[in-house]
Short mmCIF file of C-alpha atoms and ligand atoms in Angstrom, two decimals:
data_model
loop_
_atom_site.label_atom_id
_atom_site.label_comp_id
_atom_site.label_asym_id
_atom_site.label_seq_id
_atom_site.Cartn_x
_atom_site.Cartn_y
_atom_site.Cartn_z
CA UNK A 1 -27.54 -101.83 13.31
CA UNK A 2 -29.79 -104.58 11.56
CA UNK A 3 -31.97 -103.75 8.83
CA UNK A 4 -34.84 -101.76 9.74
CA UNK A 5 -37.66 -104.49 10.92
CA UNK A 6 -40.82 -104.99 9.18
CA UNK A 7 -43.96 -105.47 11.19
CA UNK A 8 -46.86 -107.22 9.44
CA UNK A 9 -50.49 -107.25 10.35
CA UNK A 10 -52.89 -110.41 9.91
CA UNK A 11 -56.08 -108.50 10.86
CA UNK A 12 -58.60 -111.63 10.62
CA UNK A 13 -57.45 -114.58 8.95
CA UNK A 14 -60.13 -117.23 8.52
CA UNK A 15 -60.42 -119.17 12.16
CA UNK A 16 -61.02 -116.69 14.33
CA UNK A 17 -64.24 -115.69 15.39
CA UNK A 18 -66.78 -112.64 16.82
CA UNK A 19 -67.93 -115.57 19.46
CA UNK A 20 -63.74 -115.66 20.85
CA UNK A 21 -63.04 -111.83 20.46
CA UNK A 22 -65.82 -109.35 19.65
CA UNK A 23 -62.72 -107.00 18.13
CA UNK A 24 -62.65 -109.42 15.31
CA UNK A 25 -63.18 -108.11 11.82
CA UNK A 26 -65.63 -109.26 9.60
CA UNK A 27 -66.85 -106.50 6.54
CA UNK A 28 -64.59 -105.15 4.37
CA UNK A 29 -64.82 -102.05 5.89
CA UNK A 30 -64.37 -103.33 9.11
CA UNK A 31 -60.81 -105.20 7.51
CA UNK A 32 -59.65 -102.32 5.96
CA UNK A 33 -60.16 -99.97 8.83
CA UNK A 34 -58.56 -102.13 10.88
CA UNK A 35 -55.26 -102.74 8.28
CA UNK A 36 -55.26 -98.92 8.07
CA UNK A 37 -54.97 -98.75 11.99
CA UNK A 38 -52.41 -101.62 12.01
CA UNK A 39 -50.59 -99.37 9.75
CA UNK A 40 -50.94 -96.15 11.59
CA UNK A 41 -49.35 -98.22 14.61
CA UNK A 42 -46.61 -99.17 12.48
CA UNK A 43 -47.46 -102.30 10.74
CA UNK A 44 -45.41 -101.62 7.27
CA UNK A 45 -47.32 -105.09 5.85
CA UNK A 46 -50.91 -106.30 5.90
CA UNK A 47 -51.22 -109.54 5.56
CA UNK A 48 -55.37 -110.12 4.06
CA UNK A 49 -58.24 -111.97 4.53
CA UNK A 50 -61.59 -111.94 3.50
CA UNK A 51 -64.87 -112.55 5.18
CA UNK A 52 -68.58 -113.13 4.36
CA UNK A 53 -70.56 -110.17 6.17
CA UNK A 54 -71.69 -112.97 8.65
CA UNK A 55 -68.13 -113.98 9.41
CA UNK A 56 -67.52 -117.03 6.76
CA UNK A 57 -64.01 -117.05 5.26
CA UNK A 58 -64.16 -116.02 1.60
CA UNK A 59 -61.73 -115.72 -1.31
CA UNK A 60 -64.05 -114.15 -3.22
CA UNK A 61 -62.24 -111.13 -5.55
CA UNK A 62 -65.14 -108.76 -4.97
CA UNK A 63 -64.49 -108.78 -1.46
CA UNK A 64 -61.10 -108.39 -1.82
CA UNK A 65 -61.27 -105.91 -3.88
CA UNK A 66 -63.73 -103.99 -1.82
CA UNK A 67 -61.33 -104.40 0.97
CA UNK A 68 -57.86 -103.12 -1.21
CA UNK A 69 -60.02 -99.86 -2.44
CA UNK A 70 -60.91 -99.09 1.15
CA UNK A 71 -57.69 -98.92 2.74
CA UNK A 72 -56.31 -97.18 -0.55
CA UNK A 73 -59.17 -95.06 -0.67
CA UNK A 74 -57.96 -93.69 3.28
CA UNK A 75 -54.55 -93.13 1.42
CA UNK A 76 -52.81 -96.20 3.21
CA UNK A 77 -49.70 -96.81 1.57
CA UNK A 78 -49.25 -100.79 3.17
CA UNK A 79 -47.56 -103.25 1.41
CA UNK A 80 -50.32 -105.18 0.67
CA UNK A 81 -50.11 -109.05 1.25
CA UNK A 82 -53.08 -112.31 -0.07
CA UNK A 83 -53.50 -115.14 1.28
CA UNK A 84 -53.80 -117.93 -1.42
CA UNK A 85 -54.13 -120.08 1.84
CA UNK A 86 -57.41 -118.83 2.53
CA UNK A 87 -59.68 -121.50 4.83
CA UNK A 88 -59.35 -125.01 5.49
CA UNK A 89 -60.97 -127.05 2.73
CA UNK A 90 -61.46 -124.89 -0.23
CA UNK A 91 -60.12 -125.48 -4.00
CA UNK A 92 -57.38 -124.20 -5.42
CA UNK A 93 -59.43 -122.20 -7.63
CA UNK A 94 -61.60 -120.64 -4.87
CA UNK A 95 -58.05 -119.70 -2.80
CA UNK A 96 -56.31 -118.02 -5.96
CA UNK A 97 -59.77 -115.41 -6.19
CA UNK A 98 -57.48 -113.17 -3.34
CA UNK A 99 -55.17 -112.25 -6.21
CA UNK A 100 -56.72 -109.37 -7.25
CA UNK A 101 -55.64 -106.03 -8.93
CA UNK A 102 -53.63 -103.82 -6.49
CA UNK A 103 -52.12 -106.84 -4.39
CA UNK A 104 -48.49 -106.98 -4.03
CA UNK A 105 -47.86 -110.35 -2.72
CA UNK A 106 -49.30 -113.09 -2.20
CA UNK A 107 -48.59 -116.31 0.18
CA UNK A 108 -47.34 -119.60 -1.17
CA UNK A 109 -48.13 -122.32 1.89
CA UNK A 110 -45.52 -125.06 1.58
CA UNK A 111 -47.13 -128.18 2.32
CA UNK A 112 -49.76 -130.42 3.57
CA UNK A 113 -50.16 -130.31 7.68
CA UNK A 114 -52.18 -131.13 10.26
CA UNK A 115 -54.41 -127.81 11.00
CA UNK A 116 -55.95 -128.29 14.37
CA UNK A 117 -58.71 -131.23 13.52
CA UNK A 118 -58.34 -130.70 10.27
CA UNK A 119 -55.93 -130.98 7.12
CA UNK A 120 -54.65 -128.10 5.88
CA UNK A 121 -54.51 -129.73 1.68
CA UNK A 122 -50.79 -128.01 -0.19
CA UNK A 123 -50.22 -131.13 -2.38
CA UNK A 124 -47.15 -130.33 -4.13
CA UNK A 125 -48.99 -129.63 -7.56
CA UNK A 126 -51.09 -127.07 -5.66
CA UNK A 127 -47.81 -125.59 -4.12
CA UNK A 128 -46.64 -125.11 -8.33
CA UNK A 129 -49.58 -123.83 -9.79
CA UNK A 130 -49.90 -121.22 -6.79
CA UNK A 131 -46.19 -120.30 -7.10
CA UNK A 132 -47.14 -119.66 -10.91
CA UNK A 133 -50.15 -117.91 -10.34
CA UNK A 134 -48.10 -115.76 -8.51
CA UNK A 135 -45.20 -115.28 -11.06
CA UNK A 136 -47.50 -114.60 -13.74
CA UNK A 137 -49.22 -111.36 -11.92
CA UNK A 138 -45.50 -110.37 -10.61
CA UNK A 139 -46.83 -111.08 -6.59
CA UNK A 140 -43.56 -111.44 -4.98
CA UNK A 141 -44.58 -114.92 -2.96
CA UNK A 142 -44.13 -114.56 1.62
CA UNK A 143 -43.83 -118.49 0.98
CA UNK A 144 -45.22 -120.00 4.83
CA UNK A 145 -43.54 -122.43 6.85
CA UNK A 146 -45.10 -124.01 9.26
CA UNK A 147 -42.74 -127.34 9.74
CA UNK A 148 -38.88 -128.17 8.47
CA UNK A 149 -39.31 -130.26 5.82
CA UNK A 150 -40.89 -127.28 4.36
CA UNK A 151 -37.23 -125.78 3.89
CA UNK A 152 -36.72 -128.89 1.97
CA UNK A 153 -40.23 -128.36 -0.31
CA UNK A 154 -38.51 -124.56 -0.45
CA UNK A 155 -35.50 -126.06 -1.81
CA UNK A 156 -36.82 -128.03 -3.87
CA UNK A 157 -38.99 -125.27 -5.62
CA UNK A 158 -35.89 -123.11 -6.03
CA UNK A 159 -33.94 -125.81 -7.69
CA UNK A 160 -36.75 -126.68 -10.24
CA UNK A 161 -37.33 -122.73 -11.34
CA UNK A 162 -40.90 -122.56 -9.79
CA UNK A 163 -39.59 -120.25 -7.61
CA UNK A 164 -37.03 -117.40 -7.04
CA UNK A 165 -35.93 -113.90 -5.44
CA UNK A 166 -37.30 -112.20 -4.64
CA UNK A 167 -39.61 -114.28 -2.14
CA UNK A 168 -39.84 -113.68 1.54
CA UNK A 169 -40.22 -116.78 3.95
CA UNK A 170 -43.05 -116.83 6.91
CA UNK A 171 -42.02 -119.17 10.01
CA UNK A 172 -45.54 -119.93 11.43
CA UNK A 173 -44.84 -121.42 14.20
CA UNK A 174 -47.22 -123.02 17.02
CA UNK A 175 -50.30 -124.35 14.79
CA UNK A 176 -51.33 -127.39 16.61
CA UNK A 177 -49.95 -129.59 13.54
CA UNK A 178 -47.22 -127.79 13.22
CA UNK A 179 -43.43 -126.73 15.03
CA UNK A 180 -44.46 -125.58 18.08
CA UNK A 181 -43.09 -121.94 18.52
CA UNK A 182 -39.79 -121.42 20.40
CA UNK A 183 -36.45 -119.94 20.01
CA UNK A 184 -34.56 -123.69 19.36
CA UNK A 185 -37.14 -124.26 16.41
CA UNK A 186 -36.62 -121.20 14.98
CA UNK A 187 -32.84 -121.20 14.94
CA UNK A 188 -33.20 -124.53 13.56
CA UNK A 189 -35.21 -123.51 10.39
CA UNK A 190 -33.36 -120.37 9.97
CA UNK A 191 -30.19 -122.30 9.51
CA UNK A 192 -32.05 -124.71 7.38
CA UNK A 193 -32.82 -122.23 4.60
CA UNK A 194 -31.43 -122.98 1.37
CA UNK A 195 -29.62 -119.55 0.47
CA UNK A 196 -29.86 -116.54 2.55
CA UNK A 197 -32.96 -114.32 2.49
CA UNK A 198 -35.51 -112.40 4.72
CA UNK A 199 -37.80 -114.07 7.23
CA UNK A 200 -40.37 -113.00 9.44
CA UNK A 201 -41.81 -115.20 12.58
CA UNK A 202 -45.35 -115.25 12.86
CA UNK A 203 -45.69 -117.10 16.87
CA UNK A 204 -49.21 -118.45 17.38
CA UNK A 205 -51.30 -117.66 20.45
CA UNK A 206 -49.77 -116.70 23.82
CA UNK A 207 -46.60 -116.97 21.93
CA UNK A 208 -47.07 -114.16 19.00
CA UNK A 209 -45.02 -111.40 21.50
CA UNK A 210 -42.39 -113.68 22.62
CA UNK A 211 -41.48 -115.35 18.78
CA UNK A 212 -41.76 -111.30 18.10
CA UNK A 213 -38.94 -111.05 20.12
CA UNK A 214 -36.67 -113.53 19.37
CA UNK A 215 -37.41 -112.62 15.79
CA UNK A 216 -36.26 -109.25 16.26
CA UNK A 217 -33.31 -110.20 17.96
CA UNK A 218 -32.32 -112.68 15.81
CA UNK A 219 -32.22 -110.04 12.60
CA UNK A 220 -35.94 -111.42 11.30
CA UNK A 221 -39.08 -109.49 10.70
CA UNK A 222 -42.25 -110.06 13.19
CA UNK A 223 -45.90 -110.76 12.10
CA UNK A 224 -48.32 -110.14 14.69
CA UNK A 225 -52.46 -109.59 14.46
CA UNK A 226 -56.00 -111.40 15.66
CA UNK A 227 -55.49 -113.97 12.80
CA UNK A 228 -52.45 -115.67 14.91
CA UNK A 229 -53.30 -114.30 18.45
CA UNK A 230 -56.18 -112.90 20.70
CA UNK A 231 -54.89 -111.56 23.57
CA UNK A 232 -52.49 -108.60 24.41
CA UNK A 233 -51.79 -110.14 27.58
CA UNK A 234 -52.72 -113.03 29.76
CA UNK A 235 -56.82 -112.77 29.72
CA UNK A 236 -56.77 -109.13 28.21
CA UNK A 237 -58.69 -109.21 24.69
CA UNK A 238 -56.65 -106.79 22.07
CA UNK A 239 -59.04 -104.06 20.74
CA UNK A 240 -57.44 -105.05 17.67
CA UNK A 241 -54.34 -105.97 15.36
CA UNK A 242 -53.21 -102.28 16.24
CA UNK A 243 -52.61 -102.69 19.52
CA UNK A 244 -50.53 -105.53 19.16
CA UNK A 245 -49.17 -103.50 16.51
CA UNK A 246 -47.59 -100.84 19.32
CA UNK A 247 -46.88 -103.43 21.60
CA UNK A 248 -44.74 -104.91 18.60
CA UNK A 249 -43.09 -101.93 18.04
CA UNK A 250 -42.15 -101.77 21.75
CA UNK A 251 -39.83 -105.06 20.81
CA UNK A 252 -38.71 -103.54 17.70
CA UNK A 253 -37.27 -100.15 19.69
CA UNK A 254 -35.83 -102.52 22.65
CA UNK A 255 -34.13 -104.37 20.27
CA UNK A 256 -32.06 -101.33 18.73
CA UNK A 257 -33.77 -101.44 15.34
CA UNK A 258 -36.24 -98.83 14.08
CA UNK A 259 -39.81 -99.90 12.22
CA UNK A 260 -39.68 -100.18 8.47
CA UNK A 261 -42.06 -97.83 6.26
CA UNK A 262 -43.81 -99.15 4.11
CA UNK A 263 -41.17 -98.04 1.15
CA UNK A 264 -38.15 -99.86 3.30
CA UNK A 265 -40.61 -102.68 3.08
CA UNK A 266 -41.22 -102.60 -0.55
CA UNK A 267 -37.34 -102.10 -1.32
CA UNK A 268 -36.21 -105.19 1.39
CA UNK A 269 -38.81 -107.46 -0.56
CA UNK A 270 -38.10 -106.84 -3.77
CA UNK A 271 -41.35 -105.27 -4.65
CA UNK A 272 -42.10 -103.37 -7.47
CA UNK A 273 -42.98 -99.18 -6.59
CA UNK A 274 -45.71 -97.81 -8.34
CA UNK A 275 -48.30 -100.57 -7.35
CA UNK A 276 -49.68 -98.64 -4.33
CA UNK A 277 -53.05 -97.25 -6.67
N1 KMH B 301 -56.15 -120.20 7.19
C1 KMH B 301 -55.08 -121.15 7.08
C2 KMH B 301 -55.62 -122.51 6.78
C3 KMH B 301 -52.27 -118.09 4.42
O1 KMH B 301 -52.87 -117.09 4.72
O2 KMH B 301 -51.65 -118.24 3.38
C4 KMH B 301 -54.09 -120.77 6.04
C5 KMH B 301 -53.50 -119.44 6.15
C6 KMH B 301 -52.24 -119.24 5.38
O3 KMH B 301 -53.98 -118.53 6.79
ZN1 ZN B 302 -53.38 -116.16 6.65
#
């Protein structure tokens, strides 16, 4: 039997929005409530945002922190994940405020890309100071891949000592700039790593369940949650990361693997114990 899978939750993210899905979460208490419930599900991973009350994306550390001491404070014991990717069009500076006391990794986004309309700025001297950033508070870095000659920037990071295991790679696949998300891509990238190591699939839209899949199948991890995906099924809204949560679970079970707890989590990803308070 494969290692036990880990399931991570992207509760919010910063693109979606109360006007698509009123589900989304916006308050910190309305994030962490709805990490701890991804969790209770089975989610062994959160994978955070932050939001302005009204629904702005924010890197701000006070909301973070607001958000960490809320789902510690209901005696969640997630692996708890940062973006450093934050929104579309803020600094450096602004997207390193997410790396806040009690975070246990943080994500290192591997290049520049087309991000729907926009561009989504990871000039390689971001990419470094990031991947230091991280080193320097011991974050072990989920470092997210959204097209292949982001193996190559991976690579390349590895060989010049600005990065190294333990790290944990992110296939996000199906950003409209990016791979789109199906099984060929995937194999392709996974075969394109540079040394052997632990991925997970994060599929975007209608595809989060079915890359969920083929992730499991495949030996990988699955990330699902409203940050990547919407819907539960075709036209039905998900009440919320949870629920895609079970239905993740579902895949994990029909794919002969069990869920990984939290601990199985920390111990496949290299992460210190002790950081949970
Ligand atoms: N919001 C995207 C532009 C991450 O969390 O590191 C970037 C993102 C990646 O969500
Ligand atoms: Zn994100």
């Amino acid at each position: 039997m494969s290692a036990p899978a880990i399931l991570t939750a992207a509760v919010v993210g910063a693109e979606v929005t109360r006007e698509q899905s009123p589900h989304v979460p916006y308050t910190a208490a309305e994030i962490a409530q709805a990490a701890v419930d991804a969790w209770r599900a089975g989610a062994a991973v959160v994978h955070l945002h932050a939001r302005w009350p009204d629904g702005r994306p924010s890197q701000r550390p006070e909301h973070f922190r607001d958000i960490v001491d809320r789902i510690r404070g209901a005696g969640c014991d997630v692996v708890l994940q940062c973006s450093t990717g934050g929104a579309v069009g803020m600094s450096v500076d602004e997207r390193l405020g997410s790396l806040v006391d009690g975070a246990e990794m943080g994500t290192l986004n591997l290049g520049t890309m087309n991000f729907g309309d926009e561009v989504f700025v990871n000039t390689r001297p971001d990419i470094v100071r990031i991947a230091g950033a991280l080193r320097l508070r011991k974050l072990v870095p989920e470092c997210e891949i959204y097209d292949a000659g982001m193996i190559d920037a991976l690579g390349w990071l590895l060989s010049r000592g600005h990065l190294a295991a333990p790290y944990h790679v992110q296939f996000v696949l199906g950003v409209p700039g990016g791979m789109s998300a199906s099984e060929r891509n995937l194999r392709f990238l996974v075969e394109g790593l540079p040394e052997p190591t632990h991925w997970t699939v994060a599929g975007v839209g209608r595809a989060q369940l079915e890359m969920a899949a083929v992730a499991l199948r495949l030996g990988g991890h699955a990330r699902v949650g409203l940050e990547d995906n919407l819907y539960l099924a075709k036209g039905v809204l998900a009440a919320g990361s949870h629920e895609l949560v079970e239905a993740a679970v579902k895949l994990v079970h029909a794919s002969a693997r069990r869920v990984a707890t939290p601990a199985e989590a920390r111990q496949l990803l290299g992460i210190c114990q002790g950081r949970t308070s």
